[in-house]
XYZ file of C-alpha atoms in Angstrom:
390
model
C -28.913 13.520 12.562
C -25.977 16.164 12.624
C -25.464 15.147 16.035
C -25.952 11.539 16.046
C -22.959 11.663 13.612
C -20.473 14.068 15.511
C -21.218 11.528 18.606
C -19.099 8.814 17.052
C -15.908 7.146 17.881
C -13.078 5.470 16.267
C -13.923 2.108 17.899
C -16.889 2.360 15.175
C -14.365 2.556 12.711
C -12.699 -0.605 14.377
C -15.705 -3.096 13.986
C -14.318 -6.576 11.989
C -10.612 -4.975 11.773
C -8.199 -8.059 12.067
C -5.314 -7.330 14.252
C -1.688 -6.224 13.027
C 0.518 -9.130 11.875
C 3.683 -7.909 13.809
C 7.520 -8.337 13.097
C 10.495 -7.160 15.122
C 12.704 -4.739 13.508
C 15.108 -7.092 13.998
C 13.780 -9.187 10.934
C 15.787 -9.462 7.179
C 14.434 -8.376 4.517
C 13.187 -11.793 3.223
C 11.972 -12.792 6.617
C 9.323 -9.514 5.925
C 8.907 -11.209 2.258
C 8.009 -14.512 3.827
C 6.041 -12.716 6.471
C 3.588 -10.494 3.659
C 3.224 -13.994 1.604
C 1.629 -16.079 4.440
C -0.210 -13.711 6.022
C -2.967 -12.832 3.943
C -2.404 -8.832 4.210
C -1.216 -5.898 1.888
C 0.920 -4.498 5.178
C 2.780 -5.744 8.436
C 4.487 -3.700 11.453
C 7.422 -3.581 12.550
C 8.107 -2.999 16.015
C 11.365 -1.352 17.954
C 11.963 -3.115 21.663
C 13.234 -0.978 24.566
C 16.554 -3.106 25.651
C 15.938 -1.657 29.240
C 12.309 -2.696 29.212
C 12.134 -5.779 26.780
C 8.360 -5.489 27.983
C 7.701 -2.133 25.846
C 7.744 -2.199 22.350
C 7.304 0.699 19.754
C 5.564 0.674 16.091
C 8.625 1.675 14.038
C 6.720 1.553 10.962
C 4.599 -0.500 7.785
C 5.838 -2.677 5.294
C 4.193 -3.928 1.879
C 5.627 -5.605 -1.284
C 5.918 -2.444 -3.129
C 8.674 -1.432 -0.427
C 10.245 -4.246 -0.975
C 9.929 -4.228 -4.988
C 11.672 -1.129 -4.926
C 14.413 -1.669 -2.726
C 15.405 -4.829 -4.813
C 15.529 -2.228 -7.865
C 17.128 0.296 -6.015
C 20.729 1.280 -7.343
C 22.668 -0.055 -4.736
C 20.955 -3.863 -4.838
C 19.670 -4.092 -7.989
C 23.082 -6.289 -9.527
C 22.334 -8.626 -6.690
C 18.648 -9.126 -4.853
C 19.032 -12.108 -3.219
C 22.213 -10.701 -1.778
C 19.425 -7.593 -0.590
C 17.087 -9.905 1.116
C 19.211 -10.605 4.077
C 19.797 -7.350 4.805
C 18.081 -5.556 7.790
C 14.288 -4.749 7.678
C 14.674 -1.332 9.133
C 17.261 -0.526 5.606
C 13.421 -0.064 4.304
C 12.396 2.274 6.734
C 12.203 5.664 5.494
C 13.317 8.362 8.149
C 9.898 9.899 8.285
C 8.140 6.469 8.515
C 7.112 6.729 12.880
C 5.994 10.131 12.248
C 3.462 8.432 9.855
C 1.956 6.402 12.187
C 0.043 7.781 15.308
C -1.599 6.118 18.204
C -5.107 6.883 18.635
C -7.272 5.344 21.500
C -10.681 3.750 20.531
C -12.651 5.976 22.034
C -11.383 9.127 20.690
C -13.983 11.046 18.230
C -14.103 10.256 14.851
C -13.388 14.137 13.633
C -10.196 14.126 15.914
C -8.994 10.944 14.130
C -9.553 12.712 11.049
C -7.652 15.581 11.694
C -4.727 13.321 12.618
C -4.961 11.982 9.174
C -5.127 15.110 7.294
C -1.618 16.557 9.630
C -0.194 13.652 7.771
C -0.381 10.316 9.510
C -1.278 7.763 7.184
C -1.945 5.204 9.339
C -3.581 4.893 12.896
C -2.977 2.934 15.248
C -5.853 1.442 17.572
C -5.768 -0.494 20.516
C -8.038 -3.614 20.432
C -9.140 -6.558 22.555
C -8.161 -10.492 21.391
C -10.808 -11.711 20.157
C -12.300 -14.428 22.548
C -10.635 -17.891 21.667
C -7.872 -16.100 19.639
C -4.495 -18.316 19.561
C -2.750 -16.056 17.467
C 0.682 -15.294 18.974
C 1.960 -11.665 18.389
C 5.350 -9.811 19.544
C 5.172 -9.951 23.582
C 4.441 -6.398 24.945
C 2.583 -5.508 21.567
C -0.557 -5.722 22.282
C -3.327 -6.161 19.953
C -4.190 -3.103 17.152
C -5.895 -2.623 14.171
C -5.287 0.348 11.727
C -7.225 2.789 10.104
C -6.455 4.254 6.710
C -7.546 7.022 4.713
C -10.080 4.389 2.984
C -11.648 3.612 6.123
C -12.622 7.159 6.471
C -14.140 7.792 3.368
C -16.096 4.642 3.526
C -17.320 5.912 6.851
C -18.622 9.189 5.413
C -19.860 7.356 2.650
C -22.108 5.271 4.834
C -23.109 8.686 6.530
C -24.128 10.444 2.701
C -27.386 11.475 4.487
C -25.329 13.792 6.389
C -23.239 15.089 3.055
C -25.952 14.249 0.254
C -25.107 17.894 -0.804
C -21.715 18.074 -1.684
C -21.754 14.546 -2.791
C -24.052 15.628 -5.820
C -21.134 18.326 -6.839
C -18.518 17.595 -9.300
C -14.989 16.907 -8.965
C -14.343 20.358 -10.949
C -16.700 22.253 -8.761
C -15.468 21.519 -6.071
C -11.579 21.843 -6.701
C -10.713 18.567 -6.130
C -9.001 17.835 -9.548
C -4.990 18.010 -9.064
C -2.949 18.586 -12.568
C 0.125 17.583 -10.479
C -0.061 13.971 -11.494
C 3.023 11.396 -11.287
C 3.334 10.018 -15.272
C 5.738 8.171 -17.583
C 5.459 7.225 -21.264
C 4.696 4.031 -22.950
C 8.177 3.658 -23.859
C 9.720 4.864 -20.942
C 12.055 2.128 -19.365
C 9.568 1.210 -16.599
C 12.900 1.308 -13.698
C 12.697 5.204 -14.392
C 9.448 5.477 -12.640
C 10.965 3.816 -9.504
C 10.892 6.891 -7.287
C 7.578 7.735 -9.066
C 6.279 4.395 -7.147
C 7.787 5.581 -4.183
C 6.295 8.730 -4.401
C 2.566 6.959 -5.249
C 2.945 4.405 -2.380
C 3.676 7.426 -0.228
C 0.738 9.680 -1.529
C -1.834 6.662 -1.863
C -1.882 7.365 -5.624
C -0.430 5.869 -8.501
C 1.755 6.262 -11.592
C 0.097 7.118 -15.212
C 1.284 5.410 -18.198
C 1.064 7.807 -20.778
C 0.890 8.335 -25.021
C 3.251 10.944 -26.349
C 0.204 12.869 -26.961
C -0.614 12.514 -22.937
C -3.263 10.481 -23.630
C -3.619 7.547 -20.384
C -3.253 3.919 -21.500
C -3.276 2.810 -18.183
C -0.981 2.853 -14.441
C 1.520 1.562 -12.623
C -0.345 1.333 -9.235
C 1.087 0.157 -5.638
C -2.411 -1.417 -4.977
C -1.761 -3.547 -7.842
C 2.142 -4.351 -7.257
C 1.048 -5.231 -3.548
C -0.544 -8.362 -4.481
C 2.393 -9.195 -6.442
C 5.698 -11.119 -5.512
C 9.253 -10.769 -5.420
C 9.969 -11.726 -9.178
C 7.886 -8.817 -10.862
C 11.251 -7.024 -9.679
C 12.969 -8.573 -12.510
C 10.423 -7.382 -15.198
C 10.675 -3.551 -13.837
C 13.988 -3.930 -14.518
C 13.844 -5.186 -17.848
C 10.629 -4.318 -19.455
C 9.326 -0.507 -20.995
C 6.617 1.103 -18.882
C 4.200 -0.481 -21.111
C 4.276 -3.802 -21.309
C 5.110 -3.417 -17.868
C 1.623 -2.434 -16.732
C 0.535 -6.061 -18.879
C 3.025 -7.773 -16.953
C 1.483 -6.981 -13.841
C -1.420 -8.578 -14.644
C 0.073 -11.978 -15.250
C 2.582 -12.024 -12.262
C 0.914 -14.870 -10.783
C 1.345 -17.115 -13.657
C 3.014 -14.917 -16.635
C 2.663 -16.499 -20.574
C 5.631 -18.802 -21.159
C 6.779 -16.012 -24.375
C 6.976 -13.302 -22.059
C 8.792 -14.720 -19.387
C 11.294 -15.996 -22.249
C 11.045 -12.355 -23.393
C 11.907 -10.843 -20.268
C 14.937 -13.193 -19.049
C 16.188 -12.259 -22.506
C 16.093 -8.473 -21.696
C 17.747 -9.312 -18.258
C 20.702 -10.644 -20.348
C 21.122 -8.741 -22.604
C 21.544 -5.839 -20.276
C 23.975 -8.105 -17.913
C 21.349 -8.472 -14.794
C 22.310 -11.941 -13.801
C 21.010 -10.777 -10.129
C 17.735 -10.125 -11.158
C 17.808 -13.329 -13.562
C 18.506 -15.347 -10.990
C 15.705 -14.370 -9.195
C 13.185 -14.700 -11.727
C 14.369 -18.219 -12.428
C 14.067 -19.730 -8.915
C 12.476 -18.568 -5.700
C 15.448 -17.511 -3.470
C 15.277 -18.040 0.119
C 19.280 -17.284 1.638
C 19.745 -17.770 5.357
C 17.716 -15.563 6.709
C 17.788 -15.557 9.946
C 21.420 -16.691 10.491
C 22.378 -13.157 11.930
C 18.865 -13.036 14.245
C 19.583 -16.434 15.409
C 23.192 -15.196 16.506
C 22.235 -12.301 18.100
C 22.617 -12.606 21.795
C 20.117 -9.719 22.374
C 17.014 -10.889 20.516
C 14.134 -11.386 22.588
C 12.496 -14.758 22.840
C 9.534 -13.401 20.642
C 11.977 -12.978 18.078
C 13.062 -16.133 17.623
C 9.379 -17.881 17.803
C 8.690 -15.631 15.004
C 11.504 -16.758 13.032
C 10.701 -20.264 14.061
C 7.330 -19.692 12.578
C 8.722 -18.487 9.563
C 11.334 -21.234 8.685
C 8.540 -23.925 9.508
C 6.345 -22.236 6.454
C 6.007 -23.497 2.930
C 7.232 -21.383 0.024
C 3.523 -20.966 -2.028
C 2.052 -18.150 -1.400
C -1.834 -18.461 -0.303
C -4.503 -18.740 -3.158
C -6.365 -15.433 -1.415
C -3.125 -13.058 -2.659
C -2.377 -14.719 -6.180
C -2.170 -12.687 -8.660
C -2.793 -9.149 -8.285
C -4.730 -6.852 -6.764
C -6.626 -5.164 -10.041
C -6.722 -8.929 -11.812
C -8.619 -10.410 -8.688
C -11.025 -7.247 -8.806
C -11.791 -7.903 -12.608
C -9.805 -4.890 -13.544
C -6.611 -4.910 -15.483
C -3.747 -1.808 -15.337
C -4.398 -1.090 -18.923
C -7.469 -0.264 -17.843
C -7.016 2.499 -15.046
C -9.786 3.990 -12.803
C -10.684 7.121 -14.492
C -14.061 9.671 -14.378
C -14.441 12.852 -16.233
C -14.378 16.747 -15.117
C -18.428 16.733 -14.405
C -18.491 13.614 -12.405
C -20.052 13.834 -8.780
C -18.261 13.152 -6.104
C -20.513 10.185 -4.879
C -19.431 8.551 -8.373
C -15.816 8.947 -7.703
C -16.252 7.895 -4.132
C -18.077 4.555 -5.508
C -15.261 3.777 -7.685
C -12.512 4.301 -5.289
C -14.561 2.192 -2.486
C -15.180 -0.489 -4.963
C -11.741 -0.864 -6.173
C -10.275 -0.112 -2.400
C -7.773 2.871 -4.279
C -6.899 6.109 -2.860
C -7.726 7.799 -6.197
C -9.293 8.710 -9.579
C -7.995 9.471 -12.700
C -9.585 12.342 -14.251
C -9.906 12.309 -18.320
C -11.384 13.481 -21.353
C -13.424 11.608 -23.852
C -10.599 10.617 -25.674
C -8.438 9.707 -22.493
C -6.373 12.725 -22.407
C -5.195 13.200 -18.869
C -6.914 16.470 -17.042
C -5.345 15.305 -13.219
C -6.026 12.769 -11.016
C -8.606 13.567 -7.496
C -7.132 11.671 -4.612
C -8.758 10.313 -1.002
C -7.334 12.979 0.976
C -8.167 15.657 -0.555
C -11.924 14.878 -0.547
C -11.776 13.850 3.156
C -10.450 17.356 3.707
C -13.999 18.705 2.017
C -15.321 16.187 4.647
C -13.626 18.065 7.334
C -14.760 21.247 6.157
C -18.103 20.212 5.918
C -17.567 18.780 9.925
C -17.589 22.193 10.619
C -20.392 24.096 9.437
C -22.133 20.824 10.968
C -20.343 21.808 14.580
C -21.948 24.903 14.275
C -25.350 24.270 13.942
């Protein structure tokens, strides 16, 4: 059995992955926003083309609504958004964000992948074939790929808990996997001070806990769930405490007619007509004035932003709302297990809820840490290699 499961590849990984909706770095900001809203994923890539070699093209990077979210609240754009959204793509782009992405070929083992995720890539990229009858246009010179995330490994090993059904009956505690370095802000905390908290989550595949004075958890402020929503929960992080924040989330889709009078209230009284103004209409600028002027975009680029002009402003009924509402789960009500808990219950609930983490509490709720995917892939690694051995 040991080797059956050291025999497999990443294409196994692969099986059903959708290809990458692609963008050229040479994209605005909103044209990424438009992008994320139509097409039905939490991510998109952005590639880099080689002016010598138009042909080759280079994934610069990944892109969700939380990046965007936070560069809207972001000190130097948060007096004027819309002004923010036709600003460059690749202004996003953190400095390490290629080194977090690494090309892996489909038939490379499954441990190797691994290993590349636990150096620190948080993504993979695979090559795959078009499906047969596909009509989907991506970036010339692309290629097709899927990714891989930290997710797909763990539901992997999951599947394989014939191979791990002993450490998978262990607690959390026992085997070290509870972290007392959590990210955290109280209830009354203006929710914009846990900006580069959210950074820091989306980065780590964890999330921000809201917290009682007493440190007791009340619930999270969690990229999964800001992923799924749009442009105009900016507004609210601006305006709102860290605690009715995490309620706002849940009604982003279609928020109570009080709270919305609530929140544009807040907005002036602290002087954000910016973020007002985007909360009151949906704000599309010119976007692609400065692509369409460029001399040195390539022909791809401007049949994307064709695309993109010829689409309707509502978002798709399969990413209303967000992520935690769809799944039944509010943020007041975080994901959360307790010291003893086995690792095969803490691998259910992040599988079911598709999070890259636990919280870990006491009876009462008082925070004890948080256990996070990559850390229990790591016990996954270790246990690779006792298997190797045999």
């Amino acid at each position: 059995m040991a080797v059956n499961f050291l025999s497999h590849e990443v294409s196994d990984l692969c099986i059903g992955k959708p290809a990458l909706r692609a963008l050229p770095i040479s994209a605005t900001v909103g044209e990424s926003l438009l992008a994320l809203r139509h097409c039905g994923e939490t991510y998109v890539s952005l590639w880099i083309t080689d002016r010598s070699t138009p042909e080759k093209k280079a994934c610069a990077g990944k892109l969700c609504m939380v990046d965007i979210l936070c560069y809207l609240c972001s000190e130097e754009n948060i007096s004027a958004p819309a002004a923010a959204l036709k600003n460059p793509v690749s202004a996003l782009l953190a400095k390490e964000a290629a080194t977090q992405l690494r090309r892996i070929e489909p038939h490379s083992r499954v441990v190797d992948a691994l290993d590349a995720i636990l150096e620190g890539a948080h993504i993979l990229l695979v090559p795959i074939r078009p499906a047969a009858g596909s009509r989907k246009k991506l970036l010339k010179g692309t290629g097709e790929f899927c990714w891989l995330t930290q997710e797909d490994f763990a539901r992997f090993f999951f599947n394989s808990i014939a191979v791990f059904s002993p450490i998978l009956a262990l607690s959390v505690t026992q085997l070290g996997l509870v972290r007392s370095d959590v990210l955290s802000v109280r209830y009354h905390d203006p929710a914009l001070c846990a900006l580069p908290l959210i950074r820091r989550a989306l980065m780590d595949q964890s999330s921000v806990a809201v917290l009682t004075d007493d440190r007791k958890l009340i619930g999270e402020i969690s990229p999964s769930t800001l992923a799924g929503c749009d442009e105009s929960v900016a507004a609210a992080l601006a305006a709102l405490s860290a605690g009715d924040f995490i309620a706002y989330m849940d009604w982003c889709a279609s928020p109570p007619d009080a709270v919305v009078r609530a929140v544009k209230y807040l907005l002036k009284e602290k002087r954000m007509q910016g973020m007002l103004e985007l909360m009151e209409a949906e704000v599309f600028p010119p976007f692609f004035s400065s692509s369409s002027s460029n001399s040195s975009s390539s022909s791809s680029d401007d049949e994307e932003g064709e695309r993109l002009r010829g689409a309707k402003s509502s978002r798709p009924l399969g990413r209303s709302g967000s992520y935690s509402a769809r799944m039944g789960r509010r943020s007041e009500e975080a994901i959360v297990c307790h010291p003893e808990s086995s690792l095969a219950a803490v691998m259910v609930q992040t599988l079911a809820h598709r999070v890259g983490y636990v919280w870990v509490v006491e009876e009462d709720y008082s925070l004890v840490g948080i256990v996070v995917i990559r850390d229990i892939l790591k016990i996954f690694r270790d246990e690779i290699d006792q298997l190797e051995l045999l």
